Amino acid sequence: MVTDRLNLEPEVQKIFEYVDDGQNFLLSGGAGSGKTFSLVQVIRQAIAENPTAKVACITYTNAAVREIEGRVDHRNLSVSTIHDFLWDNIKSYQKELKASLVKLINSEDEQIKSLDSEVSDDYFLEKDIRYKEYTQISEGIISHDDLLTLAHHMFNSYPKLCDILKDKFKFIFIDEYQDTSPLVIEVVLNFLKKSSRSNVIGFFGDAMQSIYDDSIGNLQSYVSTNAVQEVKKEQNRRNPRLVYELANKLRTDGIEQRHADDHGAPNMKDGAVKEGSIKFYHSKDTEKLECIKRRLRWDFGDTKKTKELNLTHNLIAHKAGFKELMDIYDGDKILDYKKRITDYIKENNITEDFSSFTFGQVIDKLKIPPTKNTQEFIDKNPFLYEQAKSYLFEEFRKIHLNTDALLDDKKENAEDSGKIGSKRDNLIKHLFKIQKQIRLYDQGEYNEFLRKTEFEIKSVASKRKIKEIISHLHQMSSNTIEEVIEYAHENGICIKDDKLADFIKKKQYVYDRVKQVKFKEFQNLFNYLEGYTAFSTQHKIKGTEFDNILVILNNGNWTKYNFRYLFEGKGTESVRERTRKLFYVCCTRAKENLVVYYDNPTETVIDQAKRWFGKDNVLLISDIPHTDDKIQV
């Protein structure tokens, strides 16, 4: 069987030398190195050499789960996200789950938040602990973050769980390890080793692509103590030469990529690595960005080949045409004011009964003035403020907004499958139903359209009626969202259900704001979230690749990132490194052409850009005449 390893790539052969010794391993590879290919080779070889052993593969997203399952189909392979993996291995032990949850709720640092300050040992006696997309501790329902904390506690407190897990899986492989919670890493590398059973833990990933908060980032502390043996994969199969050489300059971990030995690799042509192109454009005129996009001659309508990457959704909202909705969900200063007041009540232990008070009466009673920014918002929206003051405080205080309620489950192109579950609120979900019904009809998917509506096709007249309704909806882009909801309801396209009614009842203030927005705003949001535009956030692009990448270096108002600090070497190290990794991820998405745009940079920024991109590839565009047909990519 060992001789069969000669057909494996060298890095995988090295991995199995460590496997033979029963050692844990880490495959470190830069972007585009083919880590998933290596993972699949390792899985197949592990199964081939251990035909009765079970293998667990843990990955970061449901999309990655589907990809790996599509490449390896075997009854002994279990592929899942980290949350599903943990839940599957603790959900049967309800007695221990309940005891652990009570302990964590009652812990001094309140590791799992609860409405009650303390709960009794038998608090969950009549309830099973369940894992859902939302948290409702009083009902025994935990969500993602709670699950990580709970699983960590259980594997630490009940060593038998470690025995059971190691008996169940001879191999546990963790893909995109750098995005994994430190709690999970502690479970598999610290707690499991206390068990006398034997198994092998393998990690696959890239520390330079660690761009999410609260993740482990790297395993160097374990590598340095030989708890994990590192294998470096330094080839690049995705990027052209100029792109991966730029990426090498951004790396800080010693990995220096070269082109693949395989002439069939995507970045090879006629036996040689593609050259590709990289450009750093800068200007003192923000309008030049659209000028650049026109003259690049890229098809920004082809979302499978071309992407424009911005740091935040806020920076995209204006360009993509849903700024008013974004301002509601991410810029309502009156709700911020409400939070200041509720925090004040809690922090000062005010026990007065406000149940019959309006929000305005509470303001008058407590005399807490708005902040300067809030007052400016109120001055611009006096009617909205008066409306907010009229709501009962007990209801108004329960209203919370965040961007996930508007923007969760963004797809990169129209063929992407959405994730299981969504944090979008029920108003946005209802609007999605309406727009999807329109799209189903337009695409000729009539059976699916009819299944989701109140229509029955009984005559030519009924077909004509449906066509007229859809045609009218197409003409309602300038109507308000409320008018579209009512029309879709009255004509059987999308009935106003209990979930929408509950949303309006509990968040009347939000509904009153959103309903006045033009439906075109939502249609633009729909196109953005469903992957019909070239826009993407720089975080969301991770794990994908495109022929043409345009990166916009604009921090917005996000202080965790600062592109000027990155190029100038200033600011705190944590901000610089966080920005460096994000920039690395963005640049390495390009399979052909990379263009970076920086508005109004300092001379220091330009000097650093020349060192990274090459002097000839850093170009000032403010003096390019508008009559130029095309700029050189």
XYZ file of C-alpha atoms in Angstrom:
633
model
C 0.000 0.000 0.000
C 2.875 2.378 0.757
C 4.109 2.018 -2.834
C 0.791 3.520 -3.976
C 1.936 6.745 -2.372
C 4.375 7.343 -5.228
C 1.459 8.767 -7.214
C 0.723 11.330 -4.517
C 2.077 14.862 -4.637
C 5.274 15.306 -2.571
C 3.586 17.260 0.219
C 0.999 14.519 0.717
C 3.731 11.877 0.765
C 5.408 13.851 3.545
C 2.132 14.074 5.422
C 1.788 10.289 5.447
C 5.279 9.934 6.893
C 3.943 11.820 9.906
C 0.694 9.815 9.843
C 2.729 6.585 10.006
C 4.301 7.891 13.207
C 0.916 8.806 14.637
C 1.730 12.528 14.564
C -0.642 15.395 13.928
C 0.177 17.537 10.898
C -0.423 20.919 9.300
C -0.389 21.570 5.560
C 0.413 25.279 5.110
C -0.080 26.632 1.628
C -0.528 30.058 0.104
C -3.550 31.156 -1.867
C -4.025 29.125 -5.032
C -1.649 26.359 -3.953
C -4.243 23.613 -4.304
C -4.801 22.869 -0.603
C -8.239 21.395 -1.303
C -6.666 19.065 -3.889
C -4.180 17.944 -1.229
C -6.966 17.486 1.309
C -8.875 15.268 -1.106
C -5.715 13.205 -1.804
C -5.150 12.775 1.935
C -8.753 11.694 2.522
C -8.687 9.175 -0.306
C -5.332 7.735 0.760
C -6.383 7.530 4.416
C -9.498 5.581 3.410
C -7.553 3.352 1.003
C -5.014 2.422 3.686
C -7.623 2.126 6.444
C -10.753 0.782 4.736
C -12.675 0.196 7.978
C -11.704 3.443 9.698
C -13.960 6.481 9.798
C -12.708 9.853 8.638
C -14.120 13.241 9.687
C -13.534 16.290 7.521
C -14.465 19.611 9.095
C -14.732 22.711 6.975
C -15.809 26.321 7.328
C -18.896 26.645 5.106
C -21.726 24.520 3.762
C -20.483 25.306 0.246
C -17.116 23.734 1.111
C -18.926 20.720 2.555
C -20.725 20.197 -0.742
C -17.501 20.615 -2.730
C -15.603 17.976 -0.758
C -18.542 15.567 -0.756
C -18.649 15.993 -4.523
C -14.989 14.963 -4.826
C -14.978 12.057 -2.360
C -17.985 9.800 -1.935
C -17.418 7.104 0.692
C -19.590 5.667 3.438
C -16.811 6.084 6.007
C -16.322 9.784 5.304
C -18.257 12.360 7.319
C -18.013 15.962 6.022
C -19.565 18.797 8.024
C -19.108 22.321 9.295
C -17.400 22.695 12.668
C -20.674 23.550 14.400
C -22.486 20.524 12.974
C -19.527 18.305 13.863
C -19.486 19.437 17.486
C -23.245 19.204 17.869
C -23.392 15.711 16.370
C -20.864 14.561 18.952
C -22.507 16.028 22.062
C -26.256 16.193 21.314
C -27.005 12.683 22.575
C -25.693 13.407 26.077
C -28.602 15.497 27.304
C -27.904 14.995 31.014
C -24.370 16.341 30.628
C -25.540 19.062 28.243
C -28.056 20.384 30.751
C -25.584 20.314 33.638
C -22.942 22.073 31.548
C -25.345 24.734 30.300
C -26.506 25.522 33.835
C -22.893 25.801 34.995
C -21.956 28.137 32.150
C -25.013 30.331 32.728
C -24.181 30.588 36.438
C -20.458 31.125 35.936
C -19.001 34.341 37.319
C -18.090 35.616 33.871
C -21.473 34.440 32.483
C -19.901 32.515 29.625
C -23.350 31.902 28.143
C -25.709 34.847 28.436
C -29.131 34.282 29.949
C -32.098 36.434 30.845
C -31.822 35.117 34.395
C -28.902 36.042 36.623
C -28.810 32.481 37.918
C -30.714 29.257 37.179
C -31.329 26.145 39.258
C -29.707 22.782 38.587
C -33.019 21.381 37.332
C -33.868 24.412 35.186
C -33.820 22.339 31.968
C -35.363 19.223 33.520
C -38.409 19.293 31.238
C -36.583 20.580 28.156
C -34.083 19.075 25.744
C -31.119 21.234 24.731
C -31.417 22.087 21.034
C -29.134 23.801 18.516
C -30.764 26.372 16.196
C -29.984 29.471 14.139
C -31.137 31.637 17.036
C -30.676 31.683 20.822
C -33.486 31.230 23.338
C -31.778 29.998 26.484
C -34.997 29.890 28.521
C -36.246 27.208 26.121
C -32.951 25.314 25.989
C -32.133 26.645 22.504
C -28.499 27.533 21.832
C -26.926 29.108 18.763
C -23.480 29.165 17.115
C -21.332 30.930 19.697
C -23.079 29.192 22.590
C -22.380 25.828 20.973
C -18.621 26.449 20.796
C -18.494 27.426 24.468
C -20.682 24.500 25.515
C -18.752 21.901 23.508
C -15.422 23.221 24.831
C -16.696 22.886 28.394
C -18.059 19.369 27.853
C -14.919 17.922 26.246
C -12.897 19.423 29.086
C -15.244 18.231 31.821
C -16.109 14.771 30.497
C -12.950 12.920 29.338
C -15.137 10.023 28.209
C -16.338 12.245 25.353
C -12.742 12.434 24.118
C -12.452 8.634 24.215
C -15.697 8.266 22.275
C -14.665 10.804 19.630
C -11.232 9.221 19.081
C -12.781 5.766 18.907
C -15.267 7.025 16.344
C -12.809 8.806 14.037
C -9.300 7.565 13.331
C -8.699 10.745 11.324
C -10.037 14.260 11.859
C -9.100 16.738 9.123
C -9.820 20.447 9.580
C -9.944 22.571 6.431
C -9.348 26.366 6.581
C -8.009 25.821 10.103
C -6.997 29.487 10.442
C -10.682 30.469 10.634
C -11.399 28.009 13.454
C -12.163 29.195 16.975
C -9.342 28.775 19.537
C -11.900 26.859 21.631
C -12.139 24.188 18.933
C -8.365 23.983 18.510
C -8.021 23.484 22.256
C -10.537 20.638 22.099
C -8.749 18.715 19.331
C -5.145 19.431 20.365
C -5.306 19.737 24.151
C -8.304 17.842 25.440
C -8.195 14.889 23.009
C -4.549 14.147 23.790
C -5.539 13.382 27.391
C -7.321 10.304 26.081
C -5.248 7.128 25.780
C -6.928 6.318 22.457
C -5.033 7.139 19.273
C -5.996 9.132 16.209
C -4.492 11.742 13.882
C -5.569 15.353 13.562
C -4.696 17.096 10.292
C -4.979 20.794 9.500
C -5.133 22.469 6.082
C -4.975 26.215 5.547
C -3.064 29.458 5.270
C -2.265 31.779 8.176
C -2.093 34.733 5.769
C -5.783 34.238 4.986
C -6.884 34.573 8.589
C -9.207 37.558 8.194
C -12.021 36.809 10.632
C -12.210 37.924 14.248
C -12.023 35.378 17.075
C -10.213 32.756 14.987
C -7.004 30.912 15.856
C -5.035 32.582 13.044
C -2.060 30.219 13.134
C -0.786 27.100 14.912
C 2.807 28.186 15.434
C 2.672 27.630 19.203
C 1.775 23.974 18.525
C 4.286 23.636 15.680
C 7.100 24.981 17.859
C 6.441 22.291 20.498
C 6.135 19.510 17.877
C 2.504 18.905 18.823
C 1.839 19.457 15.111
C 4.253 18.806 12.233
C 4.165 21.433 9.478
C 4.390 20.673 5.768
C 4.676 23.696 3.463
C 3.137 23.724 0.003
C 4.839 26.465 -2.007
C 3.512 25.998 -5.517
C 0.816 28.216 -6.993
C -1.737 26.862 -9.444
C -4.106 29.842 -9.673
C -2.341 33.157 -10.073
C -0.166 34.434 -12.915
C 3.465 35.203 -12.104
C 3.084 38.914 -11.394
C 0.232 38.304 -8.959
C 1.886 35.576 -6.894
C 5.175 37.488 -6.807
C 3.254 40.475 -5.396
C 1.624 38.123 -2.888
C 5.055 36.839 -1.848
C 6.034 40.396 -0.904
C 2.962 40.641 1.316
C 3.553 37.366 3.169
C 5.287 37.384 6.535
C 5.577 33.652 7.292
C 8.438 32.586 5.042
C 6.344 30.817 2.411
C 7.460 31.936 -1.053
C 5.293 30.652 -3.856
C 6.459 29.522 -7.271
C 4.493 28.233 -10.236
C 3.297 24.636 -10.238
C 5.299 21.801 -11.770
C 2.089 20.638 -13.410
C 1.827 22.071 -16.936
C -1.917 21.496 -16.754
C -2.343 23.915 -13.841
C -4.827 26.750 -14.527
C -2.085 29.402 -14.420
C 0.064 27.605 -17.012
C -0.089 28.049 -20.789
C 2.054 26.336 -23.423
C 4.370 24.953 -20.756
C 5.035 28.308 -19.053
C 3.377 30.223 -16.273
C 1.107 33.060 -17.385
C 2.536 36.532 -16.901
C -0.711 38.257 -15.943
C -0.903 41.959 -15.125
C -0.905 44.087 -11.981
C -1.563 47.823 -11.816
C -1.764 50.335 -8.973
C -3.749 53.380 -10.080
C -4.018 56.473 -7.927
C -5.739 59.801 -8.333
C -6.853 62.927 -6.499
C -10.274 62.713 -8.095
C -12.668 59.982 -6.942
C -14.637 60.259 -10.170
C -11.651 58.725 -11.934
C -12.689 55.325 -10.566
C -15.663 55.109 -12.908
C -13.425 56.399 -15.686
C -10.991 53.546 -15.002
C -13.795 50.966 -14.989
C -15.075 52.146 -18.366
C -11.670 52.064 -19.992
C -10.570 48.746 -18.540
C -13.071 47.199 -20.957
C -13.851 44.487 -18.436
C -17.370 43.124 -18.521
C -18.575 44.067 -15.033
C -21.863 42.374 -15.881
C -20.116 38.998 -16.040
C -20.041 38.158 -12.334
C -18.231 34.879 -12.952
C -15.172 36.644 -14.359
C -15.017 40.117 -12.840
C -15.325 41.560 -9.318
C -14.981 44.970 -7.699
C -13.921 44.604 -4.061
C -14.765 47.216 -1.426
C -14.066 46.978 2.281
C -17.631 47.371 3.541
C -21.246 47.040 2.443
C -21.645 50.730 3.255
C -19.105 51.629 0.579
C -20.982 49.453 -1.906
C -24.531 50.538 -1.009
C -24.364 53.879 -2.825
C -22.762 52.355 -5.931
C -25.199 49.448 -6.046
C -28.241 51.612 -5.357
C -29.522 50.584 -1.923
C -28.070 53.356 0.257
C -31.421 54.387 1.762
C -32.090 50.863 3.041
C -28.523 50.655 4.323
C -28.948 53.929 6.201
C -32.044 52.550 7.919
C -30.392 49.322 9.047
C -26.977 50.780 9.834
C -27.434 54.460 10.571
C -30.527 55.050 12.701
C -29.350 57.427 15.440
C -32.757 57.420 17.137
C -32.359 53.718 17.883
C -28.848 54.480 19.142
C -30.432 57.113 21.417
C -32.941 54.536 22.665
C -30.098 52.178 23.500
C -28.302 54.895 25.476
C -31.441 55.367 27.537
C -32.036 51.643 28.160
C -28.379 51.218 29.129
C -28.711 54.171 31.518
C -31.763 52.583 33.171
C -29.937 49.294 33.631
C -26.624 50.758 34.810
C -28.314 53.006 37.365
C -30.716 50.312 38.609
C -33.769 52.476 37.893
C -36.784 50.418 38.951
C -39.586 52.763 37.940
C -42.347 51.107 35.924
C -42.244 52.579 32.402
C -44.717 50.090 30.925
C -47.351 52.775 30.238
C -44.836 55.422 29.112
C -44.147 56.405 25.534
C -40.534 56.774 24.403
C -41.012 60.547 24.483
C -42.304 60.449 28.071
C -39.271 58.428 29.163
C -36.992 61.011 27.546
C -38.805 63.788 29.414
C -38.636 61.846 32.680
C -34.934 60.932 32.576
C -33.770 64.112 30.815
C -30.929 62.372 28.965
C -29.903 64.635 26.085
C -29.046 63.209 22.645
C -25.436 63.211 21.524
C -24.296 65.749 18.938
C -24.527 63.202 16.103
C -27.960 62.069 17.253
C -29.200 65.659 17.480
C -28.009 66.306 13.923
C -29.910 63.196 12.803
C -33.030 64.359 14.659
C -32.781 67.830 13.113
C -32.714 66.232 9.662
C -35.563 63.827 10.498
C -37.964 65.711 12.816
C -41.068 63.790 11.706
C -39.292 60.459 12.296
C -38.275 61.573 15.780
C -41.805 62.635 16.687
C -43.069 59.311 15.407
C -40.515 57.416 17.505
C -41.481 59.364 20.620
C -45.099 58.236 20.209
C -44.338 54.506 20.517
C -44.748 52.694 23.831
C -41.311 52.497 25.393
C -41.670 48.820 26.366
C -42.165 47.918 22.714
C -39.728 50.443 21.271
C -36.877 49.322 23.549
C -37.046 45.802 22.041
C -36.240 47.013 18.511
C -32.700 46.282 17.384
C -31.226 46.591 13.903
C -28.006 45.319 12.359
C -26.705 44.808 8.855
C -27.154 41.014 9.006
C -30.917 41.594 9.107
C -30.550 43.267 5.713
C -27.495 41.695 4.076
C -26.975 38.170 5.366
C -26.330 35.332 2.881
C -24.591 37.255 0.095
C -23.888 35.187 -3.021
C -20.923 35.818 -5.314
C -22.805 34.849 -8.463
C -26.312 33.789 -9.372
C -25.413 30.083 -9.398
C -24.147 30.028 -5.814
C -26.345 28.099 -3.428
C -27.411 29.994 -0.336
C -26.501 28.883 3.136
C -28.841 26.973 5.406
C -30.665 29.545 7.503
C -30.483 33.303 7.187
C -30.295 36.218 9.593
C -32.333 38.462 7.309
C -35.395 39.810 9.095
C -38.902 38.776 8.082
C -39.612 42.009 6.225
C -36.594 41.582 3.955
C -37.431 37.872 3.534
C -40.955 38.815 2.449
C -39.622 41.254 -0.141
C -37.278 38.531 -1.381
C -40.280 36.276 -1.938
C -41.942 38.928 -4.095
C -38.861 39.576 -6.223
C -38.136 35.851 -6.590
C -41.690 35.298 -7.806
C -41.168 37.955 -10.464
C -37.886 36.352 -11.486
C -39.397 32.837 -11.622
C -42.059 34.073 -14.009
C -39.577 36.025 -16.135
C -37.337 32.949 -16.420
C -40.227 30.756 -17.527
C -40.206 28.568 -14.410
C -43.994 28.551 -14.347
C -44.570 25.376 -12.335
C -42.416 26.663 -9.482
C -44.072 30.069 -9.805
C -47.568 28.583 -9.539
C -46.578 26.343 -6.629
C -45.624 29.396 -4.576
C -48.671 31.523 -5.418
C -52.443 31.368 -5.119
C -52.891 31.036 -8.884
C -54.452 28.238 -10.892
C -54.238 28.165 -14.683
C -57.756 27.345 -15.833
C -58.035 29.338 -19.030
C -56.281 31.610 -21.476
C -57.796 34.502 -19.554
C -56.096 33.382 -16.317
C -52.735 33.221 -18.118
C -53.334 36.709 -19.457
C -54.234 37.947 -15.979
C -50.983 36.638 -14.464
C -48.983 38.236 -17.257
C -50.700 41.571 -16.608
C -49.941 41.370 -12.879
C -46.249 40.633 -13.430
C -46.070 43.351 -16.072
C -47.563 45.820 -13.590
C -45.062 44.767 -10.902
C -42.271 45.497 -13.369
C -43.649 49.006 -13.671
C -43.757 49.540 -9.886
C -40.043 50.141 -9.321
C -40.783 53.780 -8.481
C -43.626 52.836 -6.150
C -43.044 52.472 -2.434
C -42.218 49.135 -0.873
C -45.557 49.241 0.977
C -47.473 49.669 -2.275
C -45.676 46.680 -3.818
C -46.335 44.508 -0.750
C -50.042 45.373 -0.874
C -50.325 44.822 -4.629
C -48.494 41.470 -4.460
C -50.806 40.403 -1.620
C -54.047 41.521 -3.245
C -53.128 39.785 -6.520
C -51.922 36.494 -5.036
C -48.237 36.888 -5.871
C -47.089 36.868 -2.229
C -49.579 36.704 0.637
C -48.860 38.745 3.765
C -48.221 35.911 6.230
C -47.998 35.666 10.021
C -44.251 36.307 10.010
C -44.654 39.629 8.243
C -47.562 40.558 10.525
C -45.455 39.727 13.576
C -42.600 41.852 12.248
C -44.884 44.839 11.714
C -46.392 44.429 15.168
C -43.047 44.207 16.967
C -41.031 46.581 14.753
C -43.597 49.094 13.569
C -40.977 51.840 13.650
C -38.719 49.933 11.234
C -41.599 49.001 8.950
C -42.785 52.610 8.861
C -39.341 53.655 7.635
C -38.803 50.848 5.109
C -42.299 50.982 3.611
C -41.695 54.511 2.301
C -38.544 53.513 0.370
C -38.874 53.049 -3.389
C -39.116 49.391 -4.423
C -36.233 49.991 -6.854
C -33.925 50.260 -3.816
C -34.892 46.772 -2.746
C -34.537 45.418 -6.280
C -30.980 46.785 -6.308
C -30.337 45.128 -2.949
C -31.770 41.862 -4.301
C -29.460 41.964 -7.326
C -26.460 42.609 -5.073
C -27.231 39.823 -2.601
C -28.155 37.309 -5.285
C -24.856 37.801 -7.127
C -26.157 39.689 -10.165
C -23.649 42.537 -9.690
C -19.851 42.667 -9.747
C -19.686 44.171 -6.246
C -18.388 42.222 -3.276
C -16.926 42.986 0.114
C -13.283 42.108 0.571
C -14.115 39.651 3.347
C -16.777 37.820 1.366
C -14.486 37.179 -1.616
C -12.312 34.734 0.326
C -12.266 31.250 -1.178
C -13.215 32.406 -4.677
C -11.302 33.349 -7.826
C -11.997 35.502 -10.885
C -10.209 36.515 -14.073
C -10.338 40.218 -13.252
C -10.118 41.791 -9.807
C -10.484 45.505 -9.025
C -9.578 46.321 -5.398
C -10.693 49.668 -3.957
C -8.448 50.799 -1.084
C -10.870 52.829 1.020
C -11.230 52.263 4.767
C -14.705 53.777 5.009
C -15.279 54.346 8.714
C -13.910 50.980 9.840
C -11.040 51.628 12.251
C -9.986 47.963 12.379
C -8.446 48.404 8.926
C -6.252 51.134 7.479
C -4.692 50.846 4.044
C -2.559 53.945 4.527
C -1.047 52.415 7.674
C -0.298 49.230 5.707
C 1.577 51.072 2.960
C 3.280 53.564 5.280
C 4.160 51.107 8.044
C 2.417 53.261 10.643
C -0.353 52.703 13.195
C -0.696 49.710 15.468
C 0.763 46.382 14.425
C -2.603 44.632 14.852
C -4.337 47.017 12.410
C -1.480 46.743 9.894
C -1.431 42.938 9.993
C -5.200 42.665 9.796
C -5.146 44.959 6.752
C -2.175 43.135 5.186
C -3.973 39.804 5.344
C -7.153 41.225 3.857
C -5.190 42.886 1.052
C -3.363 39.602 0.422
C -6.666 37.748 0.115
C -8.029 40.333 -2.330
C -4.966 40.337 -4.595
C -4.744 36.549 -4.772
C -8.282 36.193 -6.161
C -7.008 37.312 -9.589
C -6.440 34.648 -12.254
C -5.478 37.097 -15.005
C -5.591 40.813 -14.158
C -5.310 42.716 -10.890
C -6.031 46.443 -10.622
C -5.764 48.331 -7.325
C -7.197 51.831 -6.950
C -6.158 54.284 -4.222
C -7.667 57.747 -4.014
C -5.376 60.615 -2.978
C -2.424 58.629 -1.521
C 0.587 60.166 0.225
C 4.018 60.052 -1.396
C 5.010 57.392 1.144
C 2.096 55.214 0.002
C 3.130 55.666 -3.628
C 6.755 54.745 -2.840
C 5.655 51.523 -1.137
C 3.315 50.724 -4.010
C 6.271 51.013 -6.394
C 8.254 48.551 -4.276
C 5.408 46.044 -4.268
C 3.955 46.514 -7.770
C 7.016 47.737 -9.644
C 7.656 51.348 -10.653
C 6.147 50.970 -14.133
C 2.931 49.530 -12.713
C 2.128 52.474 -10.411
C 0.310 55.114 -12.415
C -1.197 58.521 -11.704
C -4.454 58.817 -13.629
C -5.727 62.267 -12.695
C -4.280 63.723 -15.874
C -5.561 61.036 -18.246
C -7.947 62.802 -20.660
C -11.514 61.490 -20.758
C -11.184 60.940 -24.496
C -8.717 58.075 -24.094
C -10.206 54.913 -25.516
C -8.548 52.456 -23.192
C -6.013 52.331 -20.379
C -3.323 49.684 -20.377
C -4.052 46.868 -17.908
